[in-house]
Amino acid sequence: MSFDDIKNLLTEKLGDTVITGEETGGLQPALLINPDDIAAVCLELRNNPKTYFDFLSSLSGVHYNDEANRYGVVYHLASIPYKTQLTLKTSKAHPKESTELPEFKSITSVYRTADWHEREAYDMLGIYFEGHPDLRRILLPDDWEGFPLRKDYQNAEFYKGIRID
């Protein structure tokens, strides 16, 4: 299926609001997905015999640090039998002064590999994945303060009495 065919399929199955835009200027086109619909989109793309995106090769968190202080998640899907790839992106604004973490729906129920990918995005960017079975730090110590891949992160001078350069 072509990029446009996939776009039409998702719109027919899940409605007009599921796709909020597209990016076609890069090396691989991406569909911009409504954050509330990402799990349903991934499930449809995995289970539909026309697409069969059976492999989540990557999930990455993004802190855009723009005027709206957007956070996003990028999903790279692959269909092994059809030898095709698809990029999905979702994002939402998050108030800078908020003490709450930006929140997205987990897709661990669709792709088991999302488990560790989502934990890494949580650990490094502070993105909370609603419905994740075991969301906790995976790379940093449990008592680490802050999220190092956020664009506004300030490095600590010391950790447990040890100077950090």
Short mmCIF file of C-alpha atoms in Angstrom, two decimals:
data_model
loop_
_atom_site.label_atom_id
_atom_site.label_comp_id
_atom_site.label_asym_id
_atom_site.label_seq_id
_atom_site.Cartn_x
_atom_site.Cartn_y
_atom_site.Cartn_z
CA MET A 1 0.00 0.00 0.00
CA SER A 2 1.14 3.52 -0.74
CA PHE A 3 1.34 6.32 1.80
CA ASP A 4 -1.91 7.81 0.48
CA ASP A 5 -3.64 4.41 0.55
CA ILE A 6 -2.70 4.01 4.23
CA LYS A 7 -3.95 7.51 4.95
CA ASN A 8 -7.29 6.76 3.26
CA LEU A 9 -7.61 3.41 5.03
CA LEU A 10 -7.12 5.01 8.46
CA THR A 11 -9.59 7.78 7.72
CA GLU A 12 -12.22 5.30 6.50
CA LYS A 13 -11.78 2.97 9.50
CA LEU A 14 -11.22 5.49 12.32
CA GLY A 15 -12.73 8.79 11.13
CA ASP A 16 -11.59 12.14 9.77
CA THR A 17 -10.05 13.38 13.04
CA VAL A 18 -7.51 10.56 13.40
CA ILE A 19 -4.95 12.16 11.05
CA THR A 20 -4.07 15.76 11.92
CA GLY A 21 -1.55 16.29 9.13
CA GLU A 22 1.38 14.84 7.27
CA GLU A 23 5.07 15.53 6.73
CA THR A 24 6.31 14.67 3.27
CA GLY A 25 9.45 16.79 3.02
CA GLY A 26 11.89 14.41 4.70
CA LEU A 27 13.48 11.12 3.72
CA GLN A 28 10.44 9.20 4.89
CA PRO A 29 6.93 10.67 4.98
CA ALA A 30 5.12 10.71 8.30
CA LEU A 31 1.48 10.79 9.30
CA LEU A 32 0.62 13.12 12.18
CA ILE A 33 -1.82 11.28 14.41
CA ASN A 34 -4.24 12.60 17.01
CA PRO A 35 -2.59 11.61 20.35
CA ASP A 36 -5.81 10.06 21.68
CA ASP A 37 -6.02 7.72 18.68
CA ILE A 38 -2.46 6.38 18.51
CA ALA A 39 -3.21 2.96 20.06
CA ALA A 40 -6.22 2.42 17.76
CA VAL A 41 -4.15 3.46 14.73
CA CYS A 42 -1.33 1.07 15.61
CA LEU A 43 -3.80 -1.77 16.24
CA GLU A 44 -5.50 -1.18 12.88
CA LEU A 45 -2.18 -1.02 11.04
CA ARG A 46 -0.98 -4.22 12.71
CA ASN A 47 -4.17 -6.25 12.26
CA ASN A 48 -5.29 -5.11 8.83
CA PRO A 49 -4.23 -7.69 6.21
CA LYS A 50 -3.62 -4.89 3.68
CA THR A 51 -0.98 -3.20 5.86
CA TYR A 52 0.21 -5.75 8.47
CA PHE A 53 2.72 -3.50 10.24
CA ASP A 54 3.85 -6.29 12.53
CA PHE A 55 7.02 -4.69 13.92
CA LEU A 56 7.63 -1.55 15.97
CA SER A 57 11.27 -0.84 15.15
CA SER A 58 11.57 2.38 17.15
CA LEU A 59 9.68 4.68 19.46
CA SER A 60 11.31 7.98 20.40
CA GLY A 61 10.26 10.85 22.61
CA VAL A 62 10.79 14.46 21.53
CA HIS A 63 10.82 17.74 23.43
CA TYR A 64 10.25 20.44 20.81
CA ASN A 65 10.67 23.30 23.32
CA ASP A 66 8.71 25.61 21.01
CA GLU A 67 6.25 28.33 22.04
CA ALA A 68 3.65 25.71 23.01
CA ASN A 69 6.33 23.58 24.77
CA ARG A 70 5.23 20.55 22.77
CA TYR A 71 6.22 17.00 23.55
CA GLY A 72 5.89 14.26 20.99
CA VAL A 73 6.40 10.61 20.25
CA VAL A 74 7.65 9.22 16.94
CA TYR A 75 6.78 5.64 15.97
CA HIS A 76 8.63 3.73 13.25
CA LEU A 77 6.58 0.76 12.05
CA ALA A 78 7.62 -1.96 9.63
CA SER A 79 5.75 -4.65 7.77
CA ILE A 80 8.14 -7.54 7.40
CA PRO A 81 6.04 -9.51 4.87
CA TYR A 82 5.30 -6.44 2.71
CA LYS A 83 8.79 -4.91 3.17
CA THR A 84 7.37 -1.46 3.90
CA GLN A 85 7.91 1.13 6.60
CA LEU A 86 5.76 3.88 8.05
CA THR A 87 6.45 6.74 10.43
CA LEU A 88 3.75 8.04 12.76
CA LYS A 89 4.12 11.18 14.86
CA THR A 90 2.00 12.55 17.63
CA SER A 91 2.48 15.62 19.80
CA LYS A 92 0.73 17.86 22.28
CA ALA A 93 1.38 21.11 24.08
CA HIS A 94 2.36 21.02 27.74
CA PRO A 95 2.50 24.06 30.06
CA LYS A 96 6.10 24.89 31.07
CA GLU A 97 5.09 25.72 34.63
CA SER A 98 3.22 22.42 35.11
CA THR A 99 4.53 19.88 37.61
CA GLU A 100 2.59 17.14 35.81
CA LEU A 101 4.32 15.05 33.17
CA PRO A 102 3.19 15.21 29.52
CA GLU A 103 0.96 12.20 28.90
CA PHE A 104 0.45 9.91 25.91
CA LYS A 105 -1.33 6.57 25.55
CA SER A 106 0.82 3.47 25.76
CA ILE A 107 0.92 1.09 22.81
CA THR A 108 2.36 -1.85 24.80
CA SER A 109 -0.91 -3.71 24.28
CA VAL A 110 -0.28 -3.56 20.52
CA TYR A 111 3.51 -3.99 20.36
CA ARG A 112 5.38 -5.63 23.25
CA THR A 113 8.60 -3.93 22.15
CA ALA A 114 7.02 -0.60 23.12
CA ASP A 115 7.56 -1.57 26.77
CA TRP A 116 11.26 -0.66 26.91
CA HIS A 117 11.02 2.13 24.34
CA GLU A 118 8.32 3.88 26.38
CA ARG A 119 10.32 3.40 29.57
CA GLU A 120 13.31 5.07 27.92
CA ALA A 121 11.18 8.04 26.78
CA TYR A 122 9.81 8.28 30.32
CA ASP A 123 13.27 8.11 31.88
CA MET A 124 15.00 10.59 29.59
CA LEU A 125 12.16 13.02 28.75
CA GLY A 126 9.57 12.55 31.47
CA ILE A 127 6.81 11.45 29.10
CA TYR A 128 4.16 9.49 30.99
CA PHE A 129 2.54 6.64 29.05
CA GLU A 130 -1.00 5.97 30.25
CA GLY A 131 -1.68 2.25 30.52
CA HIS A 132 1.98 1.15 30.56
CA PRO A 133 2.32 -2.01 32.71
CA ASP A 134 5.59 -1.05 34.46
CA LEU A 135 6.57 2.58 33.84
CA ARG A 136 9.77 3.24 35.79
CA ARG A 137 13.29 4.40 35.10
CA ILE A 138 15.34 2.11 32.88
CA LEU A 139 18.66 3.95 32.28
CA LEU A 140 19.10 6.31 35.22
CA PRO A 141 19.08 5.60 38.97
CA ASP A 142 15.66 5.70 40.62
CA ASP A 143 16.58 8.81 42.65
CA TRP A 144 17.79 10.86 39.65
CA GLU A 145 16.14 14.28 39.49
CA GLY A 146 14.95 15.62 36.18
CA PHE A 147 14.91 14.37 32.63
CA PRO A 148 18.24 14.84 30.78
CA LEU A 149 16.94 14.94 27.19
CA ARG A 150 14.57 17.82 27.79
CA LYS A 151 15.85 20.93 26.07
CA ASP A 152 15.44 22.97 29.28
CA TYR A 153 17.27 20.42 31.50
CA GLN A 154 19.87 21.86 33.86
CA ASN A 155 22.74 19.53 34.75
CA ALA A 156 23.21 18.93 38.47
CA GLU A 157 26.63 19.77 39.89
CA PHE A 158 26.73 16.76 42.17
CA TYR A 159 25.13 13.33 42.42
CA LYS A 160 25.53 11.55 45.76
CA GLY A 161 28.52 13.71 46.63
CA ILE A 162 30.30 13.08 43.31
CA ARG A 163 30.97 16.05 41.06
CA ILE A 164 29.35 15.78 37.61
CA ASP A 165 31.24 17.48 34.78
#
